mmCIF file with all atom_site columns, C-alpha atoms in Angstrom:
data_model
loop_
_atom_site.group_PDB
_atom_site.id
_atom_site.type_symbol
_atom_site.label_atom_id
_atom_site.label_alt_id
_atom_site.label_comp_id
_atom_site.label_asym_id
_atom_site.label_entity_id
_atom_site.label_seq_id
_atom_site.pdbx_PDB_ins_code
_atom_site.Cartn_x
_atom_site.Cartn_y
_atom_site.Cartn_z
_atom_site.occupancy
_atom_site.B_iso_or_equiv
_atom_site.pdbx_formal_charge
_atom_site.auth_seq_id
_atom_site.auth_comp_id
_atom_site.auth_asym_id
_atom_site.auth_atom_id
_atom_site.pdbx_PDB_model_num
ATOM 1   C CA . GLU A 1 1   ? 0.023   -0.012 -0.024  1.00 86.00 ? 1   GLU A CA 1
ATOM 2   C CA . ALA A 1 2   ? 1.282   3.411  -1.082  1.00 85.00 ? 2   ALA A CA 1
ATOM 3   C CA . GLN A 1 3   ? 1.892   5.446  2.129   1.00 94.00 ? 3   GLN A CA 1
ATOM 4   C CA . VAL A 1 4   ? 3.795   8.057  4.034   1.00 97.00 ? 4   VAL A CA 1
ATOM 5   C CA . THR A 1 5   ? 4.643   6.864  7.555   1.00 97.00 ? 5   THR A CA 1
ATOM 6   C CA . GLN A 1 6   ? 5.396   9.148  10.384  1.00 97.00 ? 6   GLN A CA 1
ATOM 7   C CA . ASN A 1 7   ? 6.503   8.202  13.851  1.00 97.00 ? 7   ASN A CA 1
ATOM 8   C CA . PRO A 1 8   ? 5.822   8.798  16.622  1.00 97.00 ? 8   PRO A CA 1
ATOM 9   C CA . ARG A 1 9   ? 2.078   9.785  16.394  1.00 96.00 ? 9   ARG A CA 1
ATOM 10  C CA . TYR A 1 10  ? 2.273   11.529 19.993  1.00 97.00 ? 10  TYR A CA 1
ATOM 11  C CA . LEU A 1 11  ? 5.389   12.977 21.669  1.00 97.00 ? 11  LEU A CA 1
ATOM 12  C CA . ILE A 1 12  ? 5.641   14.829 24.899  1.00 97.00 ? 12  ILE A CA 1
ATOM 13  C CA . THR A 1 13  ? 9.031   16.264 25.664  1.00 96.00 ? 13  THR A CA 1
ATOM 14  C CA . VAL A 1 14  ? 10.723  19.007 27.706  1.00 96.00 ? 14  VAL A CA 1
ATOM 15  C CA . THR A 1 15  ? 12.289  22.234 26.626  1.00 97.00 ? 15  THR A CA 1
ATOM 16  C CA . GLY A 1 16  ? 15.904  21.627 25.238  1.00 96.00 ? 16  GLY A CA 1
ATOM 17  C CA . LYS A 1 17  ? 15.619  17.898 24.777  1.00 97.00 ? 17  LYS A CA 1
ATOM 18  C CA . LYS A 1 18  ? 16.672  16.870 21.257  1.00 97.00 ? 18  LYS A CA 1
ATOM 19  C CA . LEU A 1 19  ? 14.132  14.881 19.236  1.00 97.00 ? 19  LEU A CA 1
ATOM 20  C CA . THR A 1 20  ? 13.643  13.340 15.844  1.00 98.00 ? 20  THR A CA 1
ATOM 21  C CA . VAL A 1 21  ? 10.444  12.678 14.079  1.00 98.00 ? 21  VAL A CA 1
ATOM 22  C CA . THR A 1 22  ? 10.809  10.165 11.249  1.00 98.00 ? 22  THR A CA 1
ATOM 23  C CA . CYS A 1 23  ? 9.146   10.092 7.839   1.00 98.00 ? 23  CYS A CA 1
ATOM 24  C CA . SER A 1 24  ? 9.269   7.407  5.318   1.00 98.00 ? 24  SER A CA 1
ATOM 25  C CA . GLN A 1 25  ? 7.489   6.920  1.961   1.00 98.00 ? 25  GLN A CA 1
ATOM 26  C CA . ASN A 1 26  ? 7.218   3.914  -0.300  1.00 96.00 ? 26  ASN A CA 1
ATOM 27  C CA . MET A 1 27  ? 6.192   5.674  -3.506  1.00 95.00 ? 27  MET A CA 1
ATOM 28  C CA . ASN A 1 28  ? 9.687   6.569  -4.732  1.00 94.00 ? 28  ASN A CA 1
ATOM 29  C CA . HIS A 1 29  ? 8.730   10.156 -4.736  1.00 94.00 ? 29  HIS A CA 1
ATOM 30  C CA . GLU A 1 30  ? 11.451  12.783 -5.148  1.00 91.00 ? 30  GLU A CA 1
ATOM 31  C CA . TYR A 1 31  ? 9.819   15.636 -3.464  1.00 93.00 ? 31  TYR A CA 1
ATOM 32  C CA . MET A 1 32  ? 9.159   15.483 0.458   1.00 95.00 ? 32  MET A CA 1
ATOM 33  C CA . SER A 1 33  ? 8.078   18.179 2.711   1.00 96.00 ? 33  SER A CA 1
ATOM 34  C CA . TRP A 1 34  ? 7.333   18.980 6.456   1.00 97.00 ? 34  TRP A CA 1
ATOM 35  C CA . TYR A 1 35  ? 4.400   21.175 7.577   1.00 97.00 ? 35  TYR A CA 1
ATOM 36  C CA . ARG A 1 36  ? 3.086   22.282 10.915  1.00 97.00 ? 36  ARG A CA 1
ATOM 37  C CA . GLN A 1 37  ? -0.561  22.807 11.493  1.00 95.00 ? 37  GLN A CA 1
ATOM 38  C CA . ASP A 1 38  ? -1.666  25.386 14.164  1.00 94.00 ? 38  ASP A CA 1
ATOM 39  C CA . PRO A 1 39  ? -5.340  26.429 14.888  1.00 90.00 ? 39  PRO A CA 1
ATOM 40  C CA . GLY A 1 40  ? -6.108  29.418 12.805  1.00 87.00 ? 40  GLY A CA 1
ATOM 41  C CA . LEU A 1 41  ? -3.006  29.312 10.867  1.00 91.00 ? 41  LEU A CA 1
ATOM 42  C CA . GLY A 1 42  ? -3.519  26.432 8.661   1.00 90.00 ? 42  GLY A CA 1
ATOM 43  C CA . LEU A 1 43  ? -0.372  24.581 7.227   1.00 92.00 ? 43  LEU A CA 1
ATOM 44  C CA . ARG A 1 44  ? 2.858   26.243 7.089   1.00 93.00 ? 44  ARG A CA 1
ATOM 45  C CA . GLN A 1 45  ? 5.838   24.675 5.432   1.00 93.00 ? 45  GLN A CA 1
ATOM 46  C CA . ILE A 1 46  ? 8.913   24.214 7.471   1.00 96.00 ? 46  ILE A CA 1
ATOM 47  C CA . TYR A 1 47  ? 11.309  22.554 5.034   1.00 96.00 ? 47  TYR A CA 1
ATOM 48  C CA . TYR A 1 48  ? 11.202  20.581 1.742   1.00 94.00 ? 48  TYR A CA 1
ATOM 49  C CA . SER A 1 49  ? 13.416  18.350 -0.362  1.00 94.00 ? 49  SER A CA 1
ATOM 50  C CA . MET A 1 50  ? 13.633  17.864 -4.032  1.00 91.00 ? 50  MET A CA 1
ATOM 51  C CA . ASN A 1 51  ? 15.913  14.854 -3.932  1.00 91.00 ? 51  ASN A CA 1
ATOM 52  C CA . VAL A 1 52  ? 18.522  13.130 -1.905  1.00 94.00 ? 52  VAL A CA 1
ATOM 53  C CA . GLU A 1 53  ? 20.872  15.635 -0.311  1.00 94.00 ? 53  GLU A CA 1
ATOM 54  C CA . VAL A 1 54  ? 18.795  18.515 -1.698  1.00 92.00 ? 54  VAL A CA 1
ATOM 55  C CA . THR A 1 55  ? 16.994  20.539 0.930   1.00 95.00 ? 55  THR A CA 1
ATOM 56  C CA . ASP A 1 56  ? 15.548  23.928 1.307   1.00 93.00 ? 56  ASP A CA 1
ATOM 57  C CA . LYS A 1 57  ? 13.767  26.279 3.897   1.00 94.00 ? 57  LYS A CA 1
ATOM 58  C CA . GLY A 1 58  ? 10.101  26.691 3.715   1.00 92.00 ? 58  GLY A CA 1
ATOM 59  C CA . ASP A 1 59  ? 8.103   29.445 5.370   1.00 90.00 ? 59  ASP A CA 1
ATOM 60  C CA . VAL A 1 60  ? 8.920   28.676 9.144   1.00 95.00 ? 60  VAL A CA 1
ATOM 61  C CA . PRO A 1 61  ? 12.364  27.002 9.326   1.00 97.00 ? 61  PRO A CA 1
ATOM 62  C CA . GLU A 1 62  ? 13.619  28.358 12.430  1.00 97.00 ? 62  GLU A CA 1
ATOM 63  C CA . GLY A 1 63  ? 14.392  25.803 15.155  1.00 97.00 ? 63  GLY A CA 1
ATOM 64  C CA . TYR A 1 64  ? 14.301  22.828 12.789  1.00 98.00 ? 64  TYR A CA 1
ATOM 65  C CA . LYS A 1 65  ? 16.585  20.725 10.774  1.00 98.00 ? 65  LYS A CA 1
ATOM 66  C CA . VAL A 1 66  ? 16.096  17.968 8.194   1.00 98.00 ? 66  VAL A CA 1
ATOM 67  C CA . SER A 1 67  ? 18.136  15.751 6.236   1.00 97.00 ? 67  SER A CA 1
ATOM 68  C CA . ARG A 1 68  ? 17.568  13.635 3.233   1.00 97.00 ? 68  ARG A CA 1
ATOM 69  C CA . LYS A 1 69  ? 20.417  10.896 3.009   1.00 97.00 ? 69  LYS A CA 1
ATOM 70  C CA . GLU A 1 70  ? 18.025  8.199  1.337   1.00 96.00 ? 70  GLU A CA 1
ATOM 71  C CA . LYS A 1 71  ? 15.135  9.035  -1.075  1.00 96.00 ? 71  LYS A CA 1
ATOM 72  C CA . ARG A 1 72  ? 12.541  7.420  0.992   1.00 97.00 ? 72  ARG A CA 1
ATOM 73  C CA . ASN A 1 73  ? 13.302  8.954  4.465   1.00 98.00 ? 73  ASN A CA 1
ATOM 74  C CA . PHE A 1 74  ? 13.059  12.543 5.532   1.00 98.00 ? 74  PHE A CA 1
ATOM 75  C CA . PRO A 1 75  ? 13.462  13.044 9.248   1.00 98.00 ? 75  PRO A CA 1
ATOM 76  C CA . LEU A 1 76  ? 12.721  16.281 11.066  1.00 98.00 ? 76  LEU A CA 1
ATOM 77  C CA . ILE A 1 77  ? 15.009  17.238 13.783  1.00 98.00 ? 77  ILE A CA 1
ATOM 78  C CA . LEU A 1 78  ? 14.506  19.683 16.724  1.00 98.00 ? 78  LEU A CA 1
ATOM 79  C CA . GLU A 1 79  ? 17.894  20.273 18.336  1.00 96.00 ? 79  GLU A CA 1
ATOM 80  C CA . SER A 1 80  ? 16.389  22.244 21.254  1.00 97.00 ? 80  SER A CA 1
ATOM 81  C CA . PRO A 1 81  ? 12.645  22.137 21.309  1.00 97.00 ? 81  PRO A CA 1
ATOM 82  C CA . SER A 1 82  ? 10.728  25.072 22.806  1.00 97.00 ? 82  SER A CA 1
ATOM 83  C CA . PRO A 1 83  ? 7.177   25.378 24.013  1.00 97.00 ? 83  PRO A CA 1
ATOM 84  C CA . ASN A 1 84  ? 6.437   27.568 20.578  1.00 97.00 ? 84  ASN A CA 1
ATOM 85  C CA . GLN A 1 85  ? 7.026   24.396 18.769  1.00 98.00 ? 85  GLN A CA 1
ATOM 86  C CA . THR A 1 86  ? 4.099   22.630 20.189  1.00 98.00 ? 86  THR A CA 1
ATOM 87  C CA . SER A 1 87  ? 2.152   21.680 17.209  1.00 98.00 ? 87  SER A CA 1
ATOM 88  C CA . LEU A 1 88  ? 0.704   19.010 14.923  1.00 97.00 ? 88  LEU A CA 1
ATOM 89  C CA . TYR A 1 89  ? 3.285   18.082 12.338  1.00 98.00 ? 89  TYR A CA 1
ATOM 90  C CA . PHE A 1 90  ? 2.847   16.353 8.798   1.00 97.00 ? 90  PHE A CA 1
ATOM 91  C CA . CYS A 1 91  ? 5.214   14.912 6.447   1.00 97.00 ? 91  CYS A CA 1
ATOM 92  C CA . ALA A 1 92  ? 4.190   14.680 2.717   1.00 96.00 ? 92  ALA A CA 1
ATOM 93  C CA . SER A 1 93  ? 5.482   13.577 -0.462  1.00 96.00 ? 93  SER A CA 1
ATOM 94  C CA . SER A 1 94  ? 4.804   13.988 -4.214  1.00 93.00 ? 94  SER A CA 1
ATOM 95  C CA . LEU A 1 95  ? 5.746   13.203 -7.673  1.00 89.00 ? 95  LEU A CA 1
ATOM 96  C CA . PHE A 1 96  ? 6.196   16.908 -8.250  1.00 84.00 ? 96  PHE A CA 1
ATOM 97  C CA . SER A 1 97  ? 9.381   17.348 -10.449 1.00 76.00 ? 97  SER A CA 1
ATOM 98  C CA . GLY A 1 98  ? 10.139  20.807 -9.361  1.00 73.00 ? 98  GLY A CA 1
ATOM 99  C CA . THR A 1 99  ? 9.407   22.554 -12.528 1.00 74.00 ? 99  THR A CA 1
ATOM 100 C CA . GLY A 1 100 ? 6.427   24.385 -13.531 1.00 74.00 ? 100 GLY A CA 1
ATOM 101 C CA . GLY A 1 101 ? 3.372   24.447 -11.244 1.00 77.00 ? 101 GLY A CA 1
ATOM 102 C CA . PHE A 1 102 ? 2.772   22.004 -8.458  1.00 82.00 ? 102 PHE A CA 1
ATOM 103 C CA . ASN A 1 103 ? 0.513   19.697 -10.478 1.00 84.00 ? 103 ASN A CA 1
ATOM 104 C CA . SER A 1 104 ? 0.990   16.357 -8.413  1.00 88.00 ? 104 SER A CA 1
ATOM 105 C CA . PRO A 1 105 ? -1.016  15.696 -5.318  1.00 90.00 ? 105 PRO A CA 1
ATOM 106 C CA . LEU A 1 106 ? 0.639   15.601 -1.976  1.00 93.00 ? 106 LEU A CA 1
ATOM 107 C CA . HIS A 1 107 ? 0.460   12.391 0.066   1.00 95.00 ? 107 HIS A CA 1
ATOM 108 C CA . PHE A 1 108 ? 0.415   13.018 3.714   1.00 96.00 ? 108 PHE A CA 1
ATOM 109 C CA . GLY A 1 109 ? 1.187   11.065 6.612   1.00 96.00 ? 109 GLY A CA 1
ATOM 110 C CA . ASN A 1 110 ? -1.073  10.798 9.692   1.00 94.00 ? 110 ASN A CA 1
ATOM 111 C CA . GLY A 1 111 ? 0.647   13.488 11.706  1.00 96.00 ? 111 GLY A CA 1
ATOM 112 C CA . THR A 1 112 ? 2.721   13.727 14.782  1.00 97.00 ? 112 THR A CA 1
ATOM 113 C CA . ARG A 1 113 ? 1.244   15.739 17.781  1.00 97.00 ? 113 ARG A CA 1
ATOM 114 C CA . LEU A 1 114 ? 4.197   17.337 19.604  1.00 98.00 ? 114 LEU A CA 1
ATOM 115 C CA . THR A 1 115 ? 3.965   18.816 22.937  1.00 98.00 ? 115 THR A CA 1
ATOM 116 C CA . VAL A 1 116 ? 6.975   20.743 24.544  1.00 97.00 ? 116 VAL A CA 1
ATOM 117 C CA . THR A 1 117 ? 6.621   21.673 28.129  1.00 96.00 ? 117 THR A CA 1
ATOM 118 C CA . ALA B 2 1   ? 3.681   35.409 -3.306  1.00 72.00 ? 1   ALA B CA 1
ATOM 119 C CA . GLN B 2 2   ? 0.233   34.057 -3.782  1.00 80.00 ? 2   GLN B CA 1
ATOM 120 C CA . SER B 2 3   ? -2.216  34.046 -0.874  1.00 87.00 ? 3   SER B CA 1
ATOM 121 C CA . VAL B 2 4   ? -5.290  31.928 -0.359  1.00 93.00 ? 4   VAL B CA 1
ATOM 122 C CA . THR B 2 5   ? -8.303  33.052 1.638   1.00 95.00 ? 5   THR B CA 1
ATOM 123 C CA . GLN B 2 6   ? -10.801 30.771 3.222   1.00 96.00 ? 6   GLN B CA 1
ATOM 124 C CA . LEU B 2 7   ? -13.077 33.259 4.882   1.00 90.00 ? 7   LEU B CA 1
ATOM 125 C CA . ASP B 2 8   ? -15.160 30.812 6.841   1.00 94.00 ? 8   ASP B CA 1
ATOM 126 C CA . SER B 2 9   ? -13.127 28.965 9.571   1.00 94.00 ? 9   SER B CA 1
ATOM 127 C CA . GLN B 2 10  ? -16.163 26.907 10.641  1.00 96.00 ? 10  GLN B CA 1
ATOM 128 C CA . VAL B 2 11  ? -19.238 26.043 8.901   1.00 98.00 ? 11  VAL B CA 1
ATOM 129 C CA . PRO B 2 12  ? -22.021 24.113 10.641  1.00 98.00 ? 12  PRO B CA 1
ATOM 130 C CA . VAL B 2 13  ? -24.702 22.534 8.425   1.00 98.00 ? 13  VAL B CA 1
ATOM 131 C CA . PHE B 2 14  ? -27.639 20.161 8.981   1.00 98.00 ? 14  PHE B CA 1
ATOM 132 C CA . GLU B 2 15  ? -27.397 16.724 7.469   1.00 98.00 ? 15  GLU B CA 1
ATOM 133 C CA . GLU B 2 16  ? -28.810 16.547 3.819   1.00 97.00 ? 16  GLU B CA 1
ATOM 134 C CA . ALA B 2 17  ? -28.482 20.313 3.486   1.00 98.00 ? 17  ALA B CA 1
ATOM 135 C CA . PRO B 2 18  ? -26.349 21.770 0.787   1.00 98.00 ? 18  PRO B CA 1
ATOM 136 C CA . VAL B 2 19  ? -22.974 23.484 1.629   1.00 98.00 ? 19  VAL B CA 1
ATOM 137 C CA . GLU B 2 20  ? -20.550 25.827 -0.020  1.00 98.00 ? 20  GLU B CA 1
ATOM 138 C CA . LEU B 2 21  ? -17.021 26.255 1.286   1.00 98.00 ? 21  LEU B CA 1
ATOM 139 C CA . ARG B 2 22  ? -15.339 29.429 -0.183  1.00 98.00 ? 22  ARG B CA 1
ATOM 140 C CA . CYS B 2 23  ? -11.858 29.820 -1.528  1.00 97.00 ? 23  CYS B CA 1
ATOM 141 C CA . ASN B 2 24  ? -10.318 32.743 -3.083  1.00 96.00 ? 24  ASN B CA 1
ATOM 142 C CA . TYR B 2 25  ? -6.705  33.353 -4.290  1.00 94.00 ? 25  TYR B CA 1
ATOM 143 C CA . SER B 2 26  ? -4.833  36.623 -4.746  1.00 89.00 ? 26  SER B CA 1
ATOM 144 C CA . SER B 2 27  ? -4.066  36.973 -8.434  1.00 76.00 ? 27  SER B CA 1
ATOM 145 C CA . SER B 2 28  ? -5.385  35.840 -11.662 1.00 63.00 ? 28  SER B CA 1
ATOM 146 C CA . VAL B 2 29  ? -2.070  34.309 -13.188 1.00 73.00 ? 29  VAL B CA 1
ATOM 147 C CA . SER B 2 30  ? -2.091  30.761 -14.242 1.00 83.00 ? 30  SER B CA 1
ATOM 148 C CA . VAL B 2 31  ? -2.782  28.467 -11.357 1.00 88.00 ? 31  VAL B CA 1
ATOM 149 C CA . TYR B 2 32  ? -3.483  24.979 -10.407 1.00 92.00 ? 32  TYR B CA 1
ATOM 150 C CA . LEU B 2 33  ? -6.060  24.524 -7.770  1.00 94.00 ? 33  LEU B CA 1
ATOM 151 C CA . PHE B 2 34  ? -6.761  21.994 -5.094  1.00 96.00 ? 34  PHE B CA 1
ATOM 152 C CA . TRP B 2 35  ? -8.986  20.917 -2.333  1.00 97.00 ? 35  TRP B CA 1
ATOM 153 C CA . TYR B 2 36  ? -7.667  18.647 0.379   1.00 97.00 ? 36  TYR B CA 1
ATOM 154 C CA . VAL B 2 37  ? -9.741  17.098 3.248   1.00 97.00 ? 37  VAL B CA 1
ATOM 155 C CA . GLN B 2 38  ? -8.567  16.159 6.774   1.00 96.00 ? 38  GLN B CA 1
ATOM 156 C CA . TYR B 2 39  ? -10.790 13.812 8.611   1.00 95.00 ? 39  TYR B CA 1
ATOM 157 C CA . PRO B 2 40  ? -10.214 13.686 12.493  1.00 91.00 ? 40  PRO B CA 1
ATOM 158 C CA . ASN B 2 41  ? -6.920  12.288 13.515  1.00 88.00 ? 41  ASN B CA 1
ATOM 159 C CA . GLN B 2 42  ? -5.690  11.801 9.965   1.00 91.00 ? 42  GLN B CA 1
ATOM 160 C CA . GLY B 2 43  ? -3.502  13.608 7.431   1.00 92.00 ? 43  GLY B CA 1
ATOM 161 C CA . LEU B 2 44  ? -4.815  15.595 4.616   1.00 95.00 ? 44  LEU B CA 1
ATOM 162 C CA . GLN B 2 45  ? -5.904  13.747 1.398   1.00 95.00 ? 45  GLN B CA 1
ATOM 163 C CA . LEU B 2 46  ? -6.656  15.043 -2.145  1.00 95.00 ? 46  LEU B CA 1
ATOM 164 C CA . LEU B 2 47  ? -10.419 15.699 -2.630  1.00 97.00 ? 47  LEU B CA 1
ATOM 165 C CA . LEU B 2 48  ? -10.137 17.239 -6.138  1.00 96.00 ? 48  LEU B CA 1
ATOM 166 C CA . LYS B 2 49  ? -8.089  19.329 -8.431  1.00 95.00 ? 49  LYS B CA 1
ATOM 167 C CA . TYR B 2 50  ? -8.278  21.726 -11.267 1.00 94.00 ? 50  TYR B CA 1
ATOM 168 C CA . LEU B 2 51  ? -5.215  21.590 -13.715 1.00 91.00 ? 51  LEU B CA 1
ATOM 169 C CA . SER B 2 52  ? -6.816  22.503 -17.006 1.00 88.00 ? 52  SER B CA 1
ATOM 170 C CA . GLY B 2 53  ? -9.906  21.931 -19.262 1.00 89.00 ? 53  GLY B CA 1
ATOM 171 C CA . SER B 2 54  ? -13.390 22.020 -17.690 1.00 91.00 ? 54  SER B CA 1
ATOM 172 C CA . THR B 2 55  ? -13.629 24.425 -14.959 1.00 91.00 ? 55  THR B CA 1
ATOM 173 C CA . LEU B 2 56  ? -16.072 22.252 -13.101 1.00 95.00 ? 56  LEU B CA 1
ATOM 174 C CA . VAL B 2 57  ? -14.241 19.334 -11.394 1.00 95.00 ? 57  VAL B CA 1
ATOM 175 C CA . GLU B 2 58  ? -15.960 16.675 -9.292  1.00 94.00 ? 58  GLU B CA 1
ATOM 176 C CA . SER B 2 59  ? -14.922 14.247 -6.606  1.00 93.00 ? 59  SER B CA 1
ATOM 177 C CA . ILE B 2 60  ? -16.061 10.639 -6.203  1.00 86.00 ? 60  ILE B CA 1
ATOM 178 C CA . ASN B 2 61  ? -18.138 11.467 -3.076  1.00 90.00 ? 61  ASN B CA 1
ATOM 179 C CA . GLY B 2 62  ? -20.279 14.093 -4.507  1.00 95.00 ? 62  GLY B CA 1
ATOM 180 C CA . PHE B 2 63  ? -18.293 17.273 -3.887  1.00 97.00 ? 63  PHE B CA 1
ATOM 181 C CA . GLU B 2 64  ? -17.604 19.726 -6.883  1.00 97.00 ? 64  GLU B CA 1
ATOM 182 C CA . ALA B 2 65  ? -15.552 22.970 -7.281  1.00 97.00 ? 65  ALA B CA 1
ATOM 183 C CA . GLU B 2 66  ? -15.760 25.541 -10.065 1.00 95.00 ? 66  GLU B CA 1
ATOM 184 C CA . PHE B 2 67  ? -12.636 27.447 -11.107 1.00 94.00 ? 67  PHE B CA 1
ATOM 185 C CA . ASN B 2 68  ? -13.783 31.092 -11.698 1.00 94.00 ? 68  ASN B CA 1
ATOM 186 C CA . LYS B 2 69  ? -10.776 33.074 -13.061 1.00 91.00 ? 69  LYS B CA 1
ATOM 187 C CA . SER B 2 70  ? -12.370 36.355 -13.177 1.00 91.00 ? 70  SER B CA 1
ATOM 188 C CA . GLN B 2 71  ? -13.326 36.081 -9.531  1.00 92.00 ? 71  GLN B CA 1
ATOM 189 C CA . THR B 2 72  ? -10.121 34.368 -8.511  1.00 93.00 ? 72  THR B CA 1
ATOM 190 C CA . SER B 2 73  ? -12.198 31.788 -6.767  1.00 95.00 ? 73  SER B CA 1
ATOM 191 C CA . PHE B 2 74  ? -12.500 27.973 -6.439  1.00 97.00 ? 74  PHE B CA 1
ATOM 192 C CA . HIS B 2 75  ? -15.517 27.320 -4.179  1.00 98.00 ? 75  HIS B CA 1
ATOM 193 C CA . LEU B 2 76  ? -16.376 23.793 -3.020  1.00 98.00 ? 76  LEU B CA 1
ATOM 194 C CA . ARG B 2 77  ? -19.927 22.691 -3.024  1.00 98.00 ? 77  ARG B CA 1
ATOM 195 C CA . LYS B 2 78  ? -22.096 19.683 -2.217  1.00 98.00 ? 78  LYS B CA 1
ATOM 196 C CA . PRO B 2 79  ? -25.812 19.530 -2.626  1.00 97.00 ? 79  PRO B CA 1
ATOM 197 C CA . SER B 2 80  ? -26.518 17.408 0.082   1.00 97.00 ? 80  SER B CA 1
ATOM 198 C CA . VAL B 2 81  ? -24.043 16.594 3.061   1.00 97.00 ? 81  VAL B CA 1
ATOM 199 C CA . HIS B 2 82  ? -23.714 13.410 5.257   1.00 97.00 ? 82  HIS B CA 1
ATOM 200 C CA . ILE B 2 83  ? -22.478 13.011 8.644   1.00 97.00 ? 83  ILE B CA 1
ATOM 201 C CA . SER B 2 84  ? -19.255 11.472 7.209   1.00 96.00 ? 84  SER B CA 1
ATOM 202 C CA . ASP B 2 85  ? -18.460 14.785 5.593   1.00 97.00 ? 85  ASP B CA 1
ATOM 203 C CA . THR B 2 86  ? -17.454 16.297 8.859   1.00 97.00 ? 86  THR B CA 1
ATOM 204 C CA . ALA B 2 87  ? -13.895 17.248 8.506   1.00 97.00 ? 87  ALA B CA 1
ATOM 205 C CA . GLU B 2 88  ? -11.551 20.183 7.736   1.00 97.00 ? 88  GLU B CA 1
ATOM 206 C CA . TYR B 2 89  ? -11.123 21.330 4.212   1.00 97.00 ? 89  TYR B CA 1
ATOM 207 C CA . PHE B 2 90  ? -8.088  23.062 2.861   1.00 97.00 ? 90  PHE B CA 1
ATOM 208 C CA . CYS B 2 91  ? -7.783  24.918 -0.386  1.00 96.00 ? 91  CYS B CA 1
ATOM 209 C CA . ALA B 2 92  ? -4.437  24.990 -2.069  1.00 95.00 ? 92  ALA B CA 1
ATOM 210 C CA . VAL B 2 93  ? -3.194  26.923 -5.078  1.00 92.00 ? 93  VAL B CA 1
ATOM 211 C CA . SER B 2 94  ? -0.050  26.529 -7.115  1.00 89.00 ? 94  SER B CA 1
ATOM 212 C CA . ASP B 2 95  ? 1.145   29.708 -8.784  1.00 83.00 ? 95  ASP B CA 1
ATOM 213 C CA . LEU B 2 96  ? 2.582   28.709 -12.312 1.00 79.00 ? 96  LEU B CA 1
ATOM 214 C CA . ASP B 2 97  ? 4.280   32.136 -12.586 1.00 76.00 ? 97  ASP B CA 1
ATOM 215 C CA . GLN B 2 98  ? 6.330   31.407 -9.447  1.00 72.00 ? 98  GLN B CA 1
ATOM 216 C CA . THR B 2 99  ? 9.417   29.405 -10.105 1.00 68.00 ? 99  THR B CA 1
ATOM 217 C CA . GLY B 2 100 ? 10.903  26.783 -7.915  1.00 67.00 ? 100 GLY B CA 1
ATOM 218 C CA . ALA B 2 101 ? 9.477   24.005 -5.632  1.00 66.00 ? 101 ALA B CA 1
ATOM 219 C CA . ASN B 2 102 ? 7.909   26.262 -2.987  1.00 72.00 ? 102 ASN B CA 1
ATOM 220 C CA . ASN B 2 103 ? 4.949   27.475 -5.216  1.00 79.00 ? 103 ASN B CA 1
ATOM 221 C CA . LEU B 2 104 ? 2.190   25.573 -3.380  1.00 87.00 ? 104 LEU B CA 1
ATOM 222 C CA . PHE B 2 105 ? 0.122   27.748 -0.978  1.00 90.00 ? 105 PHE B CA 1
ATOM 223 C CA . PHE B 2 106 ? -2.536  26.537 1.428   1.00 93.00 ? 106 PHE B CA 1
ATOM 224 C CA . GLY B 2 107 ? -5.441  28.385 2.952   1.00 94.00 ? 107 GLY B CA 1
ATOM 225 C CA . THR B 2 108 ? -6.142  28.327 6.711   1.00 94.00 ? 108 THR B CA 1
ATOM 226 C CA . GLY B 2 109 ? -8.943  25.694 6.504   1.00 96.00 ? 109 GLY B CA 1
ATOM 227 C CA . THR B 2 110 ? -12.672 25.427 6.969   1.00 97.00 ? 110 THR B CA 1
ATOM 228 C CA . ARG B 2 111 ? -14.053 22.968 9.605   1.00 97.00 ? 111 ARG B CA 1
ATOM 229 C CA . LEU B 2 112 ? -17.334 21.557 8.216   1.00 98.00 ? 112 LEU B CA 1
ATOM 230 C CA . THR B 2 113 ? -19.422 20.111 10.975  1.00 97.00 ? 113 THR B CA 1
ATOM 231 C CA . VAL B 2 114 ? -22.559 18.206 9.873   1.00 97.00 ? 114 VAL B CA 1
ATOM 232 C CA . ILE B 2 115 ? -25.230 18.249 12.384  1.00 97.00 ? 115 ILE B CA 1
ATOM 233 C CA . PRO B 2 116 ? -27.792 15.219 12.601  1.00 96.00 ? 116 PRO B CA 1
#
């Protein structure tokens, strides 16, 4: 089954304790992206990747890191989490090639709800 | 940059009544248009899309949306809603005049609640 898998689904941590949220897709997509969803703000893009070793900042990259060492995996790293990073996070992938308009649908994971105290 | 406006953050509607969820975007350049749906405790999934051709597009579960270039809108409609349509709906726009891979913009979402 084609899917994007995120882990964990729920995570509670304390300020400053490094954490990683994993994301894996089995559709051989080149494009992957991380979003955070907050009430009233909708989806905001954190980072995206067009291919292995190619990553770029989205709209709200501060406090986050990503890596793309393999095509299928795109982990999100919070080196020193803070309470303002409490949010619902989504990983997504797409066949989007990077040229022209974004004409391929995004496939989303089921989300990771992060609470930083 | 493109901006996408979903004016209604919440829309309550009775079961079997019609509904319209509004989406407007900021400019009349060439665009691709999408509606995504997010059911409780799930990720977003594509509901329907407009890339070219007929301005009226339909989903398999009875929703439809019409691309109106002059009004820069892509409103989502359903003539008769079911309880199972309760979800959050996101409009998204890809601006073909903006180069690069960061040219997909989401609205802030509309929470549709269907009341029995």
